[in-house]
mmCIF file of C-alpha atoms in Angstrom:
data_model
loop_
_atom_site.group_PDB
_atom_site.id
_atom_site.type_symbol
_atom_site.label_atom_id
_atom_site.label_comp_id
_atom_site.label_asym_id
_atom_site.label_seq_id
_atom_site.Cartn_x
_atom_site.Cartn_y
_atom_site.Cartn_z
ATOM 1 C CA UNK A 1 -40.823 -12.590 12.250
ATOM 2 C CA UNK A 2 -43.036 -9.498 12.459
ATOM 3 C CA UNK A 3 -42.149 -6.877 9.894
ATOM 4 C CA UNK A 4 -42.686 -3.387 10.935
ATOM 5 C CA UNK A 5 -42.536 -2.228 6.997
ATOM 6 C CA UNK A 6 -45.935 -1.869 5.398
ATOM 7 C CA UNK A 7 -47.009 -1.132 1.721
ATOM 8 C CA UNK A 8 -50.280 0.219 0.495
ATOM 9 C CA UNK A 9 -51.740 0.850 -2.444
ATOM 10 C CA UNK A 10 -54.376 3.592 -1.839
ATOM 11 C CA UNK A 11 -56.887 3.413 -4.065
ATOM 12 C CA UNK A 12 -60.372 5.434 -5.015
ATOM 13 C CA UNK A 13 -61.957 1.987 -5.541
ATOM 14 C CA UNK A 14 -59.760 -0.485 -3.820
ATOM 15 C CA UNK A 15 -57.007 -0.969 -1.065
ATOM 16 C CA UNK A 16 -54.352 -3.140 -1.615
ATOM 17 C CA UNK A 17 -51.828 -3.848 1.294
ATOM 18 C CA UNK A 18 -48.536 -5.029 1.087
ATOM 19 C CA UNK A 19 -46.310 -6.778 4.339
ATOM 20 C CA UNK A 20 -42.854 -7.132 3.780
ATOM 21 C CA UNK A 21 -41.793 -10.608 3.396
ATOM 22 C CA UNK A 22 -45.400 -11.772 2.403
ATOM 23 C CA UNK A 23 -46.683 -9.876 -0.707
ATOM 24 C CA UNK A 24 -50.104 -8.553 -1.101
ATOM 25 C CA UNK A 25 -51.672 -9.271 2.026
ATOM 26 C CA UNK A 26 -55.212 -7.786 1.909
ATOM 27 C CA UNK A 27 -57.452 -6.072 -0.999
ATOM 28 C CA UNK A 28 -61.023 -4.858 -0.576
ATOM 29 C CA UNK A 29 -62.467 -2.002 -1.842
ATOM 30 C CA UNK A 30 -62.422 1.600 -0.117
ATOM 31 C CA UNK A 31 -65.239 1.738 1.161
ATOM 32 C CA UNK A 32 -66.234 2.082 4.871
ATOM 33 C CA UNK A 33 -70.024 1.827 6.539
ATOM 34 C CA UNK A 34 -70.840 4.561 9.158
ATOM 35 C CA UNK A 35 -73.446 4.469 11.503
ATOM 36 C CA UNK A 36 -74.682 7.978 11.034
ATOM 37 C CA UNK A 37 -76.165 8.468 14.563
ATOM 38 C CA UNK A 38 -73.124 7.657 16.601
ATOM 39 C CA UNK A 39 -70.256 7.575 14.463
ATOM 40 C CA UNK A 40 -69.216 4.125 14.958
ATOM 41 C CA UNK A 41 -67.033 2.591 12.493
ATOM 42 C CA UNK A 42 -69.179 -0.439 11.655
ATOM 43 C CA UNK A 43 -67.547 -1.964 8.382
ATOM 44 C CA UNK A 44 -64.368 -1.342 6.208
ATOM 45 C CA UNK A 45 -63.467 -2.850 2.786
ATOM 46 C CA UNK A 46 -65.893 -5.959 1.064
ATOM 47 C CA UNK A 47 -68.506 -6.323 3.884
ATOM 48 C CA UNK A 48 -68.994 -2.208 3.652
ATOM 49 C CA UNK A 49 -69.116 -2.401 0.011
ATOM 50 C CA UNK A 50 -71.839 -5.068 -0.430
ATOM 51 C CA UNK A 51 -74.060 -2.218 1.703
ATOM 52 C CA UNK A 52 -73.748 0.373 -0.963
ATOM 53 C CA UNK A 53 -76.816 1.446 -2.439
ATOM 54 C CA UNK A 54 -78.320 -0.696 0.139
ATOM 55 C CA UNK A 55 -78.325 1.060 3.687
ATOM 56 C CA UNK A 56 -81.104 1.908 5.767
ATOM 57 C CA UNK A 57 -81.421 5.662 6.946
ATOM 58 C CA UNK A 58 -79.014 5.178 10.012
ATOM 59 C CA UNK A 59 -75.985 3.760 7.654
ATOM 60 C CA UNK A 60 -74.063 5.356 5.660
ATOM 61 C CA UNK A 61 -71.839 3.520 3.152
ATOM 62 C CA UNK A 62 -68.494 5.726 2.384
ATOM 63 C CA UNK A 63 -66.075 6.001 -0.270
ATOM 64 C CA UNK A 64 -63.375 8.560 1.070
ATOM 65 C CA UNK A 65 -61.058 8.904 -1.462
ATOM 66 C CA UNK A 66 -62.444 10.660 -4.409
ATOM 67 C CA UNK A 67 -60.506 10.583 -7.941
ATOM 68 C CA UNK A 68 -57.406 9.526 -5.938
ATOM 69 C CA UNK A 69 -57.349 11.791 -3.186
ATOM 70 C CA UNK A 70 -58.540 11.779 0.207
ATOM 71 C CA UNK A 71 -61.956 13.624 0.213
ATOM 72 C CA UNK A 72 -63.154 12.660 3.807
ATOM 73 C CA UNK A 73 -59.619 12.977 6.177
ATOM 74 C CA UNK A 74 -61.339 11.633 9.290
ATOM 75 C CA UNK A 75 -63.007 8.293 7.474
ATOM 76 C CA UNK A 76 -59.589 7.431 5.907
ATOM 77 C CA UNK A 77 -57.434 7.811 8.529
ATOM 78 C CA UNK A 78 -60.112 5.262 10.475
ATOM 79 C CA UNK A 79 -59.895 2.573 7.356
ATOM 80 C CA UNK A 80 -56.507 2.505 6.957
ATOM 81 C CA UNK A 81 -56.135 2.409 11.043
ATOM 82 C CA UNK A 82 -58.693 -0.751 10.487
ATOM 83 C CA UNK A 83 -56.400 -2.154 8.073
ATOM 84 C CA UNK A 84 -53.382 -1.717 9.292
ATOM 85 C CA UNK A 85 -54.947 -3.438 12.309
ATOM 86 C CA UNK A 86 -55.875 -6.222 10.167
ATOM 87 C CA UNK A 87 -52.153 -7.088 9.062
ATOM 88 C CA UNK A 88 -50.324 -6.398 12.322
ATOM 89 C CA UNK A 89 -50.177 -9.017 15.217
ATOM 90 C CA UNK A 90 -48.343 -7.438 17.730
ATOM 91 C CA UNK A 91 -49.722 -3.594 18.876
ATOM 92 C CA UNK A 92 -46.423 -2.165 20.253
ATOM 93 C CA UNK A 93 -44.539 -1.902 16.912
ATOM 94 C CA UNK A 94 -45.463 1.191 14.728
ATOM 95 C CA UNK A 95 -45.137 0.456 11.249
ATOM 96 C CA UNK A 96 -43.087 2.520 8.588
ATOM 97 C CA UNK A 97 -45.691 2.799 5.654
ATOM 98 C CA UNK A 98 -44.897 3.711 1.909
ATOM 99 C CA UNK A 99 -48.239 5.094 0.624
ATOM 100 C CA UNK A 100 -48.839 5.690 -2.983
ATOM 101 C CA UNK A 101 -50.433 8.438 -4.636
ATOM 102 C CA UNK A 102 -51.023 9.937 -8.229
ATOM 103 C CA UNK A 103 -48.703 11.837 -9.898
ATOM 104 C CA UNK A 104 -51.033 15.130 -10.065
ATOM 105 C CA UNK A 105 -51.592 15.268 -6.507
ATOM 106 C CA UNK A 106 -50.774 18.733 -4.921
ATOM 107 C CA UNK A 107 -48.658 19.438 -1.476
ATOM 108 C CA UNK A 108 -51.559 19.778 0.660
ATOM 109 C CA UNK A 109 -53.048 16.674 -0.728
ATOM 110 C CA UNK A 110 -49.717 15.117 0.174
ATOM 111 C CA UNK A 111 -49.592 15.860 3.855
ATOM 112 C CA UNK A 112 -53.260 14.804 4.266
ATOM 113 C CA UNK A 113 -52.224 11.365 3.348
ATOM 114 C CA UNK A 114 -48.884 11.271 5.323
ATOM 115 C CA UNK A 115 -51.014 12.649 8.173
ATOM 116 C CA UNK A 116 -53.528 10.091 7.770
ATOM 117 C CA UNK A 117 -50.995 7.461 7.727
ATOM 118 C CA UNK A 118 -49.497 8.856 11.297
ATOM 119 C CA UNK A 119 -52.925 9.176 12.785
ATOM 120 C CA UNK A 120 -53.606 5.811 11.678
ATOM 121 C CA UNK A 121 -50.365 4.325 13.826
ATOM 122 C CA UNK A 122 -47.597 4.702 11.433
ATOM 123 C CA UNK A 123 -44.274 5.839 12.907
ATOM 124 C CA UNK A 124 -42.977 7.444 9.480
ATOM 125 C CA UNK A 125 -45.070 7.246 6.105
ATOM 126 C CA UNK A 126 -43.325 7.598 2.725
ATOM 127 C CA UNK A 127 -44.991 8.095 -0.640
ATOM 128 C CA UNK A 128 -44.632 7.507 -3.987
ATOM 129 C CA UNK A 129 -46.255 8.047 -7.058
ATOM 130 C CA UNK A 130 -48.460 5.334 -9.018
ATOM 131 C CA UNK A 131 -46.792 5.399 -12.327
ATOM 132 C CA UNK A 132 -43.588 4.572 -10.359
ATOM 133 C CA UNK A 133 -44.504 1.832 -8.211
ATOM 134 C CA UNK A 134 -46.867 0.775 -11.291
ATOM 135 C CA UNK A 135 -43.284 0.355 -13.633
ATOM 136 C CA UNK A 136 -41.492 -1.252 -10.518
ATOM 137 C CA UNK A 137 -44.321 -3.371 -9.645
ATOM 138 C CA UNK A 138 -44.471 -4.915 -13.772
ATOM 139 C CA UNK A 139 -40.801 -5.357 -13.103
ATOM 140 C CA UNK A 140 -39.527 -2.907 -14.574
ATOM 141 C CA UNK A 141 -35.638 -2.028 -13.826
ATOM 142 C CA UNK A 142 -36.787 1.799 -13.426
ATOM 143 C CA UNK A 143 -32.959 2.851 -12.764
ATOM 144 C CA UNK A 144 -31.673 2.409 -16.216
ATOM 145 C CA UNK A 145 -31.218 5.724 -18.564
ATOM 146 C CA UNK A 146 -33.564 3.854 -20.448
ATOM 147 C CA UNK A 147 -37.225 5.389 -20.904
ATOM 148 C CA UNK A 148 -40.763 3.414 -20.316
ATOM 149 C CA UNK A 149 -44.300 4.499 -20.562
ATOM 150 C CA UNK A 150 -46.299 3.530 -18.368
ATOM 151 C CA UNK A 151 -50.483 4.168 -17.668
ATOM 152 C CA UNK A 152 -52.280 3.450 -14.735
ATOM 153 C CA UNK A 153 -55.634 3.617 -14.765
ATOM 154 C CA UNK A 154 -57.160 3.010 -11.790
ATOM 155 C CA UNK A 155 -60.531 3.561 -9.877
ATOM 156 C CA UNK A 156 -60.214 7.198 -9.518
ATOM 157 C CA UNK A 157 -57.615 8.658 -11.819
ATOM 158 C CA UNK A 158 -55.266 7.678 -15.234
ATOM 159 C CA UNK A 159 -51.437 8.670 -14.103
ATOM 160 C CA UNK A 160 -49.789 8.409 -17.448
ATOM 161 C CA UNK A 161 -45.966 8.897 -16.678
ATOM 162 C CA UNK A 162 -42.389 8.796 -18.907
ATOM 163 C CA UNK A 163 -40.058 6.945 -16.637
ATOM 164 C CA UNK A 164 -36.175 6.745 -16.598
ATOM 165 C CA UNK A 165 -33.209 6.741 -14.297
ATOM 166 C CA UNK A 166 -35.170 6.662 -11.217
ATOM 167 C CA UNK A 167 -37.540 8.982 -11.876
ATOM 168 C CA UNK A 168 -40.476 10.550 -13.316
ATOM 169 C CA UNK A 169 -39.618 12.452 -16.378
ATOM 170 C CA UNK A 170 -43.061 14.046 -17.672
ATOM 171 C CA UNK A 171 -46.330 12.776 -16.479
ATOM 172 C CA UNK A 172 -49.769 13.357 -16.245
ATOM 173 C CA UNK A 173 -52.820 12.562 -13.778
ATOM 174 C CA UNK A 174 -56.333 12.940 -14.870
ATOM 175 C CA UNK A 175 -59.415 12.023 -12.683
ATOM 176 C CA UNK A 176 -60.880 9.976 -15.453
ATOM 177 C CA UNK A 177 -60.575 6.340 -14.582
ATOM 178 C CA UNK A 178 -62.549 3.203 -14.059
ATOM 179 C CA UNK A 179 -65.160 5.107 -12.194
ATOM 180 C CA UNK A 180 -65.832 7.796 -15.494
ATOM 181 C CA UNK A 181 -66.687 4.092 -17.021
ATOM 182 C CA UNK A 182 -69.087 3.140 -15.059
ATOM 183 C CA UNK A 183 -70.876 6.518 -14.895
ATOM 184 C CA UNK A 184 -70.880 6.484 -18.610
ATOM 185 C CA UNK A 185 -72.525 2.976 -18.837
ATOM 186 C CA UNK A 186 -74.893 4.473 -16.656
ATOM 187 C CA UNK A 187 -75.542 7.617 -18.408
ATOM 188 C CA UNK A 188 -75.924 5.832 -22.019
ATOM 189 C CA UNK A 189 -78.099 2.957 -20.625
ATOM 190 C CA UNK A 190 -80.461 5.894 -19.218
ATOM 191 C CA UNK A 191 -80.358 8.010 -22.594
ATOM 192 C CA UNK A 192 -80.631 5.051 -25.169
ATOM 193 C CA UNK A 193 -82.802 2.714 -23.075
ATOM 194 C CA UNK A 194 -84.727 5.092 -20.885
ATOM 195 C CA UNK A 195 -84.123 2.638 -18.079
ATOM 196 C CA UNK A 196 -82.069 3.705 -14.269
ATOM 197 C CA UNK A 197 -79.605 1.201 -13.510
ATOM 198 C CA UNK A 198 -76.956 1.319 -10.582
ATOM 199 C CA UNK A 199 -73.719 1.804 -10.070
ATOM 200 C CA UNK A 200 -72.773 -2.028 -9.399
ATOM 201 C CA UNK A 201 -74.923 -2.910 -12.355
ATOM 202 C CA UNK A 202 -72.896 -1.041 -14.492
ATOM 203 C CA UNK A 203 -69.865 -2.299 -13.065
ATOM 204 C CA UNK A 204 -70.690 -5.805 -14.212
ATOM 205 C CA UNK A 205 -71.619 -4.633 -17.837
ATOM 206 C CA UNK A 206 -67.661 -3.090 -17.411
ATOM 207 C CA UNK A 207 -66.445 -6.103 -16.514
ATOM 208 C CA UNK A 208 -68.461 -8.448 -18.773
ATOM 209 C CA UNK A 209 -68.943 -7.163 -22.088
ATOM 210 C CA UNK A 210 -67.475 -3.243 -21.645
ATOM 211 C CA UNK A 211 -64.717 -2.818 -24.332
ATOM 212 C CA UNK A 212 -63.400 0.113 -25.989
ATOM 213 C CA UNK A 213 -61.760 -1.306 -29.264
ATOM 214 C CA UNK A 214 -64.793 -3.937 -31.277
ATOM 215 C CA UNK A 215 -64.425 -7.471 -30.615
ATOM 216 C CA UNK A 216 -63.513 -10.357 -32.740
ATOM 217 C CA UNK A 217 -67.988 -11.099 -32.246
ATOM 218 C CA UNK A 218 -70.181 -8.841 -30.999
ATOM 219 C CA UNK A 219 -71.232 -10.053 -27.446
ATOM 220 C CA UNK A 220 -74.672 -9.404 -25.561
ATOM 221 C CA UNK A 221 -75.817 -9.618 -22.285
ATOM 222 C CA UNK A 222 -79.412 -9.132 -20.089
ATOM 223 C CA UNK A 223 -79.460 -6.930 -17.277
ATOM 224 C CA UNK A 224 -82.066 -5.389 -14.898
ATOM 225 C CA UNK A 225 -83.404 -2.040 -14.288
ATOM 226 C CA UNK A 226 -85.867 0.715 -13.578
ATOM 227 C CA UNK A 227 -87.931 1.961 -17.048
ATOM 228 C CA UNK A 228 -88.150 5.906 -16.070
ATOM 229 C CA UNK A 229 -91.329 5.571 -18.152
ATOM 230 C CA UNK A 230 -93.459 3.048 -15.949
ATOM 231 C CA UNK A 231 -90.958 3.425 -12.517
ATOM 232 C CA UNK A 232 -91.218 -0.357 -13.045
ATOM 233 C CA UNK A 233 -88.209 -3.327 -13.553
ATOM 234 C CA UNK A 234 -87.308 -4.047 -16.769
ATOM 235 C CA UNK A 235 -85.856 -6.439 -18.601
ATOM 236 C CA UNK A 236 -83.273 -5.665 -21.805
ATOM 237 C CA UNK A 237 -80.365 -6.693 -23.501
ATOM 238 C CA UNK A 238 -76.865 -4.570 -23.971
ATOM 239 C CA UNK A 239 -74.541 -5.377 -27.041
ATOM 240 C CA UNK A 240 -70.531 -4.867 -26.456
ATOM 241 C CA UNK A 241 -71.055 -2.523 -29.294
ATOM 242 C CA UNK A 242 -72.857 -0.265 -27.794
ATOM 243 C CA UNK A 243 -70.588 -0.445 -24.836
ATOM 244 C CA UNK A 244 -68.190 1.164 -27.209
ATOM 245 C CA UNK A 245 -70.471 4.108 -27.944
ATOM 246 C CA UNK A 246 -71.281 4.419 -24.186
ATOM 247 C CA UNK A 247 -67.027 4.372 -23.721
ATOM 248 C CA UNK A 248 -65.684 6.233 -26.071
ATOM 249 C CA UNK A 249 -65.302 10.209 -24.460
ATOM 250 C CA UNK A 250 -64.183 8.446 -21.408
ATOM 251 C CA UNK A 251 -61.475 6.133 -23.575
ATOM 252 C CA UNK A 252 -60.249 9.257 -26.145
ATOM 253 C CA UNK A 253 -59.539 10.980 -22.378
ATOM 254 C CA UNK A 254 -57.291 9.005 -21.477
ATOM 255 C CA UNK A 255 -56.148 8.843 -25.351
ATOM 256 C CA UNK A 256 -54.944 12.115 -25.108
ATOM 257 C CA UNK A 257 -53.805 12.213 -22.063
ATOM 258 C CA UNK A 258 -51.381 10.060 -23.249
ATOM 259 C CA UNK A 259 -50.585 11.977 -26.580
ATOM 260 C CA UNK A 260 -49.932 14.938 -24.371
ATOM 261 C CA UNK A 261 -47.491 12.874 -22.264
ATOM 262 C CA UNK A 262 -45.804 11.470 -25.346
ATOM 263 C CA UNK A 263 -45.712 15.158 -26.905
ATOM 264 C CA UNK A 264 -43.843 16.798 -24.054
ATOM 265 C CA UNK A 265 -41.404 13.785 -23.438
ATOM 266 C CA UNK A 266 -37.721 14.433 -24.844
ATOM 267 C CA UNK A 267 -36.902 12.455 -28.255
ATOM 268 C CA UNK A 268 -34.235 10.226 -27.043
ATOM 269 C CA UNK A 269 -36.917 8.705 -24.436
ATOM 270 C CA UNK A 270 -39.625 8.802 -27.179
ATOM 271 C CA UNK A 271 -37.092 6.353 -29.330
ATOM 272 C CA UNK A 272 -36.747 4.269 -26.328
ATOM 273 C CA UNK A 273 -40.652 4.121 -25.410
ATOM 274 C CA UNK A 274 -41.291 3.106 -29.411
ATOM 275 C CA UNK A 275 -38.753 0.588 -28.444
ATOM 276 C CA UNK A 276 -39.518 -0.459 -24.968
ATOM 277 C CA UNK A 277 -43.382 -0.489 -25.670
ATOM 278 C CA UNK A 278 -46.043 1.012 -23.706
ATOM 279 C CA UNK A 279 -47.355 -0.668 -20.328
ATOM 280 C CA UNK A 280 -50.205 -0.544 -18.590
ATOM 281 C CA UNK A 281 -51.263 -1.333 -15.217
ATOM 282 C CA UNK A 282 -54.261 -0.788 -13.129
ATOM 283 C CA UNK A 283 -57.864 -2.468 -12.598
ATOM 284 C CA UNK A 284 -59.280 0.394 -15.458
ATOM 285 C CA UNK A 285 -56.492 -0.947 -18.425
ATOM 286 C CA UNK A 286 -58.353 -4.796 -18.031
ATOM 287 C CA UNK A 287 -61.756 -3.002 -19.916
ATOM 288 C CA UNK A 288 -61.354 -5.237 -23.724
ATOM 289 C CA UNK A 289 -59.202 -3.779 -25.974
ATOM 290 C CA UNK A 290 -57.928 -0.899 -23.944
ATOM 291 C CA UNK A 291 -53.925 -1.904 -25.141
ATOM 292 C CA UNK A 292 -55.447 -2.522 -28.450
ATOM 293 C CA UNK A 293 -56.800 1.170 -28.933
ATOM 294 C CA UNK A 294 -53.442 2.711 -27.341
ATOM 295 C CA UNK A 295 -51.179 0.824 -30.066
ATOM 296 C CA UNK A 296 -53.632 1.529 -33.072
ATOM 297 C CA UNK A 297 -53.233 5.115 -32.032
ATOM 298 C CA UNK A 298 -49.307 5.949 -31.139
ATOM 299 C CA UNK A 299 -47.945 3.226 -33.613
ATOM 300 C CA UNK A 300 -46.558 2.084 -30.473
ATOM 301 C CA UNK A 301 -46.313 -1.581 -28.829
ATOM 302 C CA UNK A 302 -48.794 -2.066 -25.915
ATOM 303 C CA UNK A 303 -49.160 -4.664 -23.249
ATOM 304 C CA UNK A 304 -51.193 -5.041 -20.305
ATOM 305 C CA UNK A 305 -49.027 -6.298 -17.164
ATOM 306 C CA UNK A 306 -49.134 -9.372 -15.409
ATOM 307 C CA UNK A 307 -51.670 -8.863 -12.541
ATOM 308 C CA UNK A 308 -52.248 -5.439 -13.452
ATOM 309 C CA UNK A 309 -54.633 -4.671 -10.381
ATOM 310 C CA UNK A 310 -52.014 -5.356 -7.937
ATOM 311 C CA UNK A 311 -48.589 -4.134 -10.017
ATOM 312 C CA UNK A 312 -48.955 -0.759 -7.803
ATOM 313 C CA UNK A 313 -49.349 -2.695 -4.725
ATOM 314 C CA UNK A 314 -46.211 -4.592 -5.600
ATOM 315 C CA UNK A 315 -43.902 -2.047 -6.810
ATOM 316 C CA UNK A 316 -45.240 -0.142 -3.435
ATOM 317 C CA UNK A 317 -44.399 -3.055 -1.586
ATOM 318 C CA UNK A 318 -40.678 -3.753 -3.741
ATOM 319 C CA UNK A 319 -39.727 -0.060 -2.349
ATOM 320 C CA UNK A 320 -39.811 -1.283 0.926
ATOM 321 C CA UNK A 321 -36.857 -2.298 0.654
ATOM 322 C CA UNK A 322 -35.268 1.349 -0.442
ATOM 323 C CA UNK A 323 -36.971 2.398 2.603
ATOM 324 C CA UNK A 324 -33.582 2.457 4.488
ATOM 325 C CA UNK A 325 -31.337 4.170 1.882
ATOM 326 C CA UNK A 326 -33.929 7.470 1.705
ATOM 327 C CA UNK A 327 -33.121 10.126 4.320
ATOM 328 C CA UNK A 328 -35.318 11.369 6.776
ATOM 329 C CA UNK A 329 -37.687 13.623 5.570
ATOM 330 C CA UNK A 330 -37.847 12.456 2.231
ATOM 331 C CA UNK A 331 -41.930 12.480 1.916
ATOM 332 C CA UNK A 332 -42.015 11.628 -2.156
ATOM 333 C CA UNK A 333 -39.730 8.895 -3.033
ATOM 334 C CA UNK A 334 -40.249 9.153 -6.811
ATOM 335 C CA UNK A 335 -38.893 13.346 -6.368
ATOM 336 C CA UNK A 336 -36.076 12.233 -4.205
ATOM 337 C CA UNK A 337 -33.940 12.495 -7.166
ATOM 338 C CA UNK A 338 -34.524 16.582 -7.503
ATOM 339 C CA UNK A 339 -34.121 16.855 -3.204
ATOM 340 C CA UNK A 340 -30.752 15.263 -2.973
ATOM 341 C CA UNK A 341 -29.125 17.852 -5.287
#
């Protein structure tokens, strides 16, 4: 059976997409390689990503979505035609699409992606916003008067959001996310150590040893660069301590950000967030410690979801199924609540 529903998570740093009746389906990264003299499309997703960094003159290796919205219209529309392409068999159906986006994103923002989406083959697009599908997607039951906290961090932006009866109740979006990290690796490694290292590099020091709350034993690991003394490679070692130093204006950010949220939310749904804990989703909230340093902060309870890099892609792909009770029109699913009255 071909479904003609279609999910997708679009991320700054990664695409996840969801087919009804089969879960997540595809993830690579954003990213999309350009030949520069003609134009032609040449990769999309991992094999485009691998050429960052990397590309002769005539390529060009493209991330079009900056800090969670779409910065080049004409590249996205062509990766998201590519992979829609990739999960559809048959050519004459046009999929419905539920898109998601962050909370801060502004109207014109908005149409860009629902345009994108119809360029792209759709024959309707919904959205909804990533704290929304994030709470949905870590199961969630996001219709109860019952309030839940939830922070995505993702590639390109934090959405912090107060969730309860269906819909958003204060939230925030800031365009400090997984991608502020690795420019801050980058940034310290170059003050402290004199030495240039990449983006990818410090992607891997994230991954490995990044953390923003000490571990249990300090952990150290060699990497490679350029000494801007000599212009030659060198050899050094990085201590997870220091990854906390490089970390923390990015980490008290998104620290705030979430005081803010917690400040401006109503005191009956404060009670229930102390209750209900504070969740977090997204491929940013995996960096050690991050729940660690929410709780010591608010006092508060705070897990990490199951799969937390594909919870938006899930709840995305769980509103499929709403799909038919919204009526026409409807762009934002998680403000349908304010356009029915």
């Amino acid at each position: 059976m071909f479904s003609k529903e279609i999910g997708i998570d679009l991320g700054t740093a990664s695409i996840l997409v969801y087919v009804k009746g089969k879960g997540v389906v595809l993830r690579e990264p954003s990213v999309v390689a350009i030949d520069k003299d003609s134009g032609k499309l040449l990769k999309v997703g991992t094999e485009a990503q691998q050429m960052l960094g990397r590309t002769p003159g005539n390529i060009i290796a493209i991330r079009p979505l900056r800090e969670g919205v779409i910065s080049d219209f004409e590249t996205t529309e062509r990766m998201l035609r590519e992979f829609i392409r990739k999960v559809t068999t048959a050519r004459i159906f046009k999929p419905r699409l539920v898109i998601c986006i962050p909370s801060g994103i502004t109207e014109v923002e908005e149409r860009a992606v629902v345009d994108a989406g119809i360029q792209a083959g759709a024959s309707k697009v919904y959205l909804i916003e990533e704290p929304m599908a994030a709470a949905i997607g870590a199961g969630i039951d996001i219709a109860k008067p019952d309030g839940h906290m939830v922070v995505d961090i993702g590639g390109g932006t934090t959405d912090i959001a107060v969730i309860s009866l269906s819909g958003v109740v204060e939230s925030t979006s800031i365009k400090i996310a997984g991608d502020q990290f690795d420019e801050a690796v980058v940034k310290y490694i170059r003050r402290k150590h004199n030495v240039l290292i990449g983006e990818r590099t410090a992607e891997e020091l994230k991954k490995t040893i990044g953390c923003v709350f000490p571990r249990p034993e300090e952990q150290t690991v060699e990497i490679k660069g350029r000494c801007l003394m000599t212009g030659l490679p060198r050899v050094f070692s990085v201590s997870s301590n220091e990854m906390i130093e490089a970390f923390e204006e990015v980490s008290s950010r998104i620290l705030e950000a979430v005081h803010s949220v917690l400040e401006r939310t109503p005191p009956e749904l404060v009670a229930d967030v102390s209750n209900n804990g504070i969740i977090m989703t997204g491929g940013g909230s995996l960096v050690w410690g991050f729940d660690k340093l929410i709780e010591s902060h608010t006092g508060i309870e705070t897990r990490i979801a199951d799969d937390a890099i594909s919870c938006v892609a899930y709840g995305t792909g769980k509103c499929l199924d709403m799909i038919n009770d919204m009526q026409d029109g409807t762009m934002n699913l998680s403000r349908r609540k304010q356009m029915n009255h």
